[in-house]
């Protein structure tokens, strides 16, 4: 096929800020998780599909299958729609304690 470019599981972006490996990255309406670190202006590879352990808002309980959003202002996931970008679904329940700050998310493929 002449027009095939890539399988679409990852894309290359130019880092607008310092990126750490495993960090959530939002570029316009594309969300992914960085495969490696990148300095400002460097090319970074972000993974658009898969299941990831990501930082989440504390004191927030999640249920399996619940829609999850990216809170860009705080660089973490949340179950709150308002002002945030849809990125996927929770694949594990999470308790709502103040110390429950990690959630497991299946990404929806990059496009929000």
Coordinates of N, CA, C and O in Angstrom, one line a residue:
X1 N 0.9 -1.2 0.0 CA 0.0 0.0 0.0 C 0.9 1.2 0.0 O 1.7 1.4 0.9
X2 N 0.7 2.1 -1.0 CA 1.6 3.3 -1.1 C 1.4 4.3 -0.1 O 2.4 5.1 0.2
X3 N 0.3 4.5 0.5 CA 0.0 5.6 1.4 C 0.2 5.3 2.9 O -0.1 6.1 3.8
X4 N 0.6 4.0 3.3 CA 0.8 3.7 4.7 C 2.0 4.4 5.2 O 3.1 4.5 4.6
X5 N 1.9 5.0 6.4 CA 3.0 5.8 7.0 C 3.5 5.0 8.3 O 4.7 4.9 8.5
X6 N 2.5 4.7 9.2 CA 2.9 4.0 10.4 C 1.7 3.3 11.0 O 0.6 3.5 10.6
X7 N 2.0 2.4 12.0 CA 0.9 1.7 12.6 C 0.1 2.6 13.6 O -1.0 2.2 14.0
X8 N 0.6 3.7 14.0 CA -0.1 4.7 14.8 C -0.1 4.5 16.3 O -0.8 5.2 17.0
X9 N 0.7 3.5 16.8 CA 0.8 3.3 18.2 C 1.6 4.4 18.9 O 1.5 4.6 20.1
X10 N 2.5 5.0 18.1 CA 3.4 6.0 18.6 C 3.5 7.2 17.6 O 3.2 6.9 16.4
X11 N 3.8 8.4 18.1 CA 4.1 9.5 17.1 C 5.3 10.2 17.7 O 5.6 10.2 18.9
X12 N 6.0 10.9 16.8 CA 7.0 11.8 17.3 C 6.5 13.2 17.4 O 5.7 13.7 16.6
X13 N 6.9 13.9 18.5 CA 6.5 15.3 18.7 C 7.8 16.1 19.0 O 8.8 15.5 19.4
X14 N 7.7 17.4 18.9 CA 8.7 18.3 19.4 C 8.4 18.7 20.8 O 7.3 19.3 21.0
X15 N 9.2 18.5 21.7 CA 8.9 18.8 23.1 C 8.8 20.3 23.3 O 9.8 21.1 23.0
X16 N 7.7 20.8 23.8 CA 7.5 22.2 24.1 C 8.0 22.5 25.5 O 8.1 23.7 25.9
X17 N 8.2 21.5 26.3 CA 8.7 21.6 27.7 C 9.5 20.4 28.0 O 9.5 19.4 27.2
X18 N 10.2 20.4 29.0 CA 11.0 19.2 29.4 C 10.1 18.0 29.7 O 9.0 18.2 30.4
X19 N 10.4 16.9 29.1 CA 9.5 15.7 29.2 C 10.3 14.6 29.9 O 11.4 14.3 29.5
X20 N 9.7 13.9 30.9 CA 10.3 12.8 31.6 C 9.7 11.5 31.0 O 8.6 11.5 30.5
X21 N 10.5 10.5 31.0 CA 10.1 9.2 30.6 C 8.8 8.8 31.4 O 8.8 8.9 32.6
X22 N 7.8 8.3 30.7 CA 6.6 7.9 31.4 C 5.6 9.0 31.7 O 4.5 8.8 32.3
X23 N 5.9 10.2 31.4 CA 5.1 11.4 31.7 C 3.9 11.5 30.6 O 4.1 11.2 29.5
X24 N 2.8 11.9 31.1 CA 1.7 12.1 30.2 C 1.9 13.4 29.4 O 2.4 14.4 30.0
X25 N 1.6 13.4 28.1 CA 1.9 14.6 27.3 C 0.6 14.8 26.4 O 0.1 14.0 25.8
X26 N 0.2 16.1 26.5 CA -1.0 16.5 25.7 C -0.5 17.5 24.7 O 0.1 18.6 25.0
X27 N -0.7 17.2 23.4 CA -0.4 18.1 22.3 C -1.6 18.4 21.5 O -2.1 17.5 20.8
X28 N -2.2 19.6 21.7 CA -3.5 19.9 21.1 C -4.5 18.9 21.6 O -4.8 18.9 22.8
X29 N -5.1 18.1 20.8 CA -6.1 17.1 21.3 C -5.5 15.7 21.2 O -6.2 14.7 21.3
X30 N -4.2 15.5 21.1 CA -3.5 14.2 21.1 C -2.9 14.0 22.5 O -2.1 14.8 23.0
X31 N -3.2 12.9 23.1 CA -2.6 12.5 24.4 C -1.8 11.2 24.3 O -2.3 10.3 23.6
X32 N -0.6 11.2 24.9 CA 0.2 10.0 24.9 C 1.1 10.0 26.1 O 1.1 11.0 26.9
X33 N 1.8 8.9 26.3 CA 2.8 8.8 27.3 C 4.2 8.7 26.7 O 4.4 7.9 25.8
X34 N 5.1 9.5 27.3 CA 6.4 9.6 26.7 C 7.2 8.3 26.9 O 7.3 7.8 28.0
X35 N 7.8 7.9 25.8 CA 8.7 6.7 25.9 C 10.0 6.9 26.5 O 10.7 6.1 27.1
X36 N 10.5 8.2 26.4 CA 11.8 8.6 27.0 C 11.8 10.0 27.3 O 10.8 10.8 27.1
X37 N 12.9 10.5 27.9 CA 13.0 11.9 28.3 C 13.4 12.7 27.0 O 13.9 12.2 26.1
X38 N 13.0 14.0 27.1 CA 13.3 14.9 26.0 C 13.4 16.3 26.6 O 12.7 16.7 27.5
X39 N 14.4 17.1 26.1 CA 14.6 18.5 26.5 C 13.7 19.3 25.5 O 13.3 18.8 24.5
X40 N 13.5 20.6 25.9 CA 12.7 21.5 25.0 C 13.4 21.5 23.6 O 14.6 21.6 23.5
X41 N 12.5 21.3 22.6 CA 13.0 21.4 21.2 C 13.4 20.0 20.7 O 13.6 19.9 19.4
X42 N 13.6 19.1 21.5 CA 14.0 17.7 21.1 C 12.8 16.9 20.6 O 11.7 17.2 21.0
X43 N 13.1 15.9 19.8 CA 12.0 15.0 19.4 C 11.7 14.0 20.5 O 12.6 13.5 21.1
X44 N 10.4 13.8 20.8 CA 10.0 12.9 21.8 C 9.0 11.9 21.2 O 8.3 12.3 20.3
X45 N 9.1 10.7 21.6 CA 8.2 9.6 21.1 C 7.1 9.5 22.2 O 7.4 9.2 23.3
X46 N 5.8 9.6 21.8 CA 4.8 9.4 22.8 C 3.9 8.2 22.3 O 3.7 8.0 21.1
X47 N 3.6 7.3 23.2 CA 2.8 6.1 23.0 C 1.3 6.5 23.1 O 0.9 7.0 24.2
X48 N 0.5 6.2 22.1 CA -0.9 6.6 22.1 C -1.8 5.5 22.6 O -3.0 5.8 22.9
X49 N -1.4 4.3 22.6 CA -2.2 3.2 23.0 C -1.5 2.4 24.1 O -0.3 2.3 24.2
X50 N -2.3 1.7 24.9 CA -1.8 0.8 25.9 C -2.4 1.1 27.2 O -3.3 2.0 27.4
X51 N -2.0 0.4 28.3 CA -2.5 0.6 29.6 C -1.3 1.1 30.5 O -0.2 0.5 30.5
X52 N -1.5 2.2 31.2 CA -0.5 2.9 31.9 C -0.9 3.2 33.3 O -2.0 3.5 33.6
X53 N 0.1 3.2 34.2 CA 0.0 3.7 35.6 C 0.3 5.1 35.5 O 1.4 5.5 35.1
X54 N -0.6 6.0 35.9 CA -0.4 7.4 35.7 C -0.8 8.1 37.0 O -1.7 7.6 37.8
X55 N -0.2 9.3 37.3 CA -0.6 10.0 38.5 C -2.1 10.5 38.4 O -2.6 10.8 37.3
X56 N -2.8 10.4 39.5 CA -4.2 10.8 39.5 C -4.5 11.8 40.6 O -3.7 11.9 41.6
X57 N -5.6 12.5 40.5 CA -6.0 13.4 41.6 C -6.3 12.6 42.9 O -6.9 11.6 42.8
X58 N -5.8 13.1 44.0 CA -6.0 12.4 45.3 C -7.5 12.5 45.7 O -8.2 13.4 45.2
X59 N -7.9 11.7 46.6 CA -9.3 11.7 47.2 C -10.3 11.6 46.1 O -11.4 12.2 46.2
X60 N -10.1 10.7 45.1 CA -11.0 10.5 44.0 C -11.1 9.0 43.8 O -10.1 8.4 43.4
X61 N -12.3 8.4 44.0 CA -12.4 7.0 43.8 C -12.8 6.8 42.3 O -13.4 7.6 41.7
X62 N -12.2 5.7 41.7 CA -12.5 5.3 40.3 C -13.1 3.9 40.3 O -12.8 3.1 41.1
X63 N -13.9 3.7 39.3 CA -14.5 2.4 39.1 C -14.0 1.9 37.7 O -13.6 2.7 36.8
X64 N -14.0 0.6 37.5 CA -13.5 0.0 36.3 C -14.4 0.4 35.1 O -15.7 0.4 35.3
X65 N -13.8 0.9 34.1 CA -14.6 1.4 32.9 C -15.0 2.8 32.9 O -15.5 3.3 32.0
X66 N -14.7 3.5 34.0 CA -15.0 4.9 34.2 C -14.1 5.7 33.2 O -12.9 5.5 33.0
X67 N -14.7 6.7 32.6 CA -14.0 7.6 31.7 C -13.0 8.5 32.5 O -13.4 9.0 33.5
X68 N -11.8 8.6 31.9 CA -10.7 9.3 32.6 C -10.2 10.4 31.7 O -10.2 10.3 30.5
X69 N -9.9 11.5 32.3 CA -9.5 12.8 31.7 C -8.1 13.2 32.1 O -7.6 12.8 33.2
X70 N -7.4 14.0 31.3 CA -6.1 14.6 31.6 C -6.3 16.0 32.1 O -6.9 16.9 31.4
X71 N -5.9 16.3 33.3 CA -5.9 17.6 33.9 C -4.5 18.2 33.6 O -3.5 18.0 34.4
X72 N -4.4 19.0 32.5 CA -3.2 19.5 32.1 C -2.6 20.5 33.1 O -1.4 20.6 33.2
X73 N -3.4 21.3 33.8 CA -2.9 22.3 34.7 C -2.2 21.6 35.9 O -1.2 22.2 36.4
X74 N -2.5 20.4 36.2 CA -1.9 19.7 37.3 C -1.1 18.5 36.9 O -0.6 17.7 37.7
X75 N -1.0 18.2 35.6 CA -0.3 17.0 35.0 C -0.7 15.7 35.7 O 0.2 15.0 36.2
X76 N -2.0 15.5 35.7 CA -2.4 14.2 36.3 C -3.8 13.8 35.7 O -4.5 14.6 35.1
X77 N -4.2 12.6 36.0 CA -5.5 12.1 35.5 C -6.6 12.4 36.5 O -6.3 12.7 37.7
X78 N -7.8 12.4 36.1 CA -8.9 12.7 36.9 C -10.2 12.1 36.3 O -10.2 11.8 35.1
X79 N -11.2 12.0 37.1 CA -12.5 11.5 36.6 C -13.5 12.7 36.4 O -14.6 12.6 36.1
X80 N -12.9 13.9 36.4 CA -13.7 15.2 36.3 C -13.6 15.7 34.8 O -12.5 15.9 34.3
X81 N -14.7 15.8 34.2 CA -14.8 16.2 32.8 C -14.5 17.7 32.6 O -13.7 18.1 31.7
X82 N -15.1 18.6 33.4 CA -15.0 20.0 33.2 C -13.5 20.5 33.2 O -12.8 20.3 34.1
X83 N -13.2 21.1 32.0 CA -11.9 21.7 31.9 C -10.8 20.8 31.6 O -9.6 21.2 31.5
X84 N -11.1 19.5 31.4 CA -10.1 18.5 31.1 C -10.3 17.8 29.8 O -11.3 17.9 29.2
X85 N -9.3 17.0 29.4 CA -9.3 16.3 28.1 C -9.5 14.8 28.3 O -8.7 14.2 29.0
X86 N -10.4 14.2 27.6 CA -10.7 12.8 27.7 C -9.5 12.0 27.1 O -9.0 12.3 26.0
X87 N -9.0 11.0 27.9 CA -7.8 10.2 27.4 C -8.1 8.7 27.4 O -7.3 8.0 26.7
X88 N -9.0 8.2 28.1 CA -9.3 6.8 28.1 C -10.2 6.3 29.2 O -11.1 7.1 29.7
X89 N -10.0 5.1 29.7 CA -10.8 4.5 30.8 C -10.0 3.9 31.8 O -8.9 3.4 31.6
X90 N -10.6 3.9 33.1 CA -9.9 3.2 34.2 C -10.0 1.7 34.0 O -11.1 1.2 33.6
X91 N -8.9 0.9 34.2 CA -9.0 -0.5 34.1 C -8.9 -1.2 35.4 O -9.1 -2.4 35.5
X92 N -8.8 -0.4 36.5 CA -8.8 -1.0 37.8 C -9.5 0.0 38.7 O -9.4 1.3 38.5
X93 N -10.2 -0.5 39.7 CA -10.9 0.4 40.7 C -9.8 1.0 41.6 O -8.7 0.4 41.8
X94 N -10.0 2.3 42.0 CA -9.0 2.9 42.9 C -9.8 3.5 44.1 O -10.9 4.1 43.9
X95 N -9.3 3.3 45.3 CA -10.0 3.9 46.4 C -9.8 5.4 46.4 O -9.0 6.0 45.7
X96 N -10.7 6.1 47.2 CA -10.7 7.5 47.2 C -10.0 8.2 48.3 O -10.3 9.4 48.6
X97 N -8.9 7.6 48.8 CA -8.2 8.2 49.9 C -7.2 9.3 49.4 O -6.9 9.3 48.3
X98 N -6.8 10.1 50.4 CA -5.8 11.2 50.0 C -4.5 10.6 49.5 O -3.8 11.3 48.7
X99 N -4.2 9.4 49.9 CA -2.9 8.8 49.4 C -3.1 8.0 48.2 O -2.1 7.4 47.6
X100 N -4.3 7.9 47.6 CA -4.5 7.1 46.4 C -4.3 8.0 45.2 O -5.2 8.7 44.7
X101 N -3.0 8.1 44.8 CA -2.6 9.1 43.8 C -2.1 8.5 42.5 O -1.5 9.1 41.7
X102 N -2.4 7.2 42.2 CA -2.1 6.5 41.0 C -3.3 5.8 40.5 O -4.0 5.1 41.2
X103 N -3.5 5.8 39.2 CA -4.6 5.1 38.6 C -4.1 4.4 37.3 O -3.1 4.8 36.7
X104 N -4.7 3.3 37.0 CA -4.4 2.5 35.8 C -5.4 2.9 34.7 O -6.6 2.7 34.9
X105 N -4.8 3.3 33.5 CA -5.7 3.9 32.5 C -5.3 3.2 31.2 O -4.2 3.1 30.8
X106 N -6.4 2.8 30.4 CA -6.2 2.4 29.0 C -6.4 3.6 28.2 O -7.5 4.2 28.2
X107 N -5.4 4.0 27.4 CA -5.5 5.1 26.5 C -6.5 4.9 25.4 O -6.6 3.7 24.9
X108 N -7.2 5.9 24.9 CA -8.2 5.7 23.9 C -7.6 5.9 22.5 O -8.3 6.0 21.5
X109 N -6.2 5.9 22.4 CA -5.6 6.0 21.0 C -5.1 7.3 20.6 O -4.9 7.5 19.4
X110 N -5.0 8.3 21.5 CA -4.5 9.5 21.2 C -5.4 10.6 20.9 O -5.3 11.7 21.4
X111 N -6.4 10.4 20.0 CA -7.4 11.5 19.7 C -8.4 11.6 20.8 O -9.0 10.6 21.2
X112 N -8.6 12.8 21.2 CA -9.5 13.0 22.3 C -10.9 13.5 21.8 O -11.1 13.9 20.7

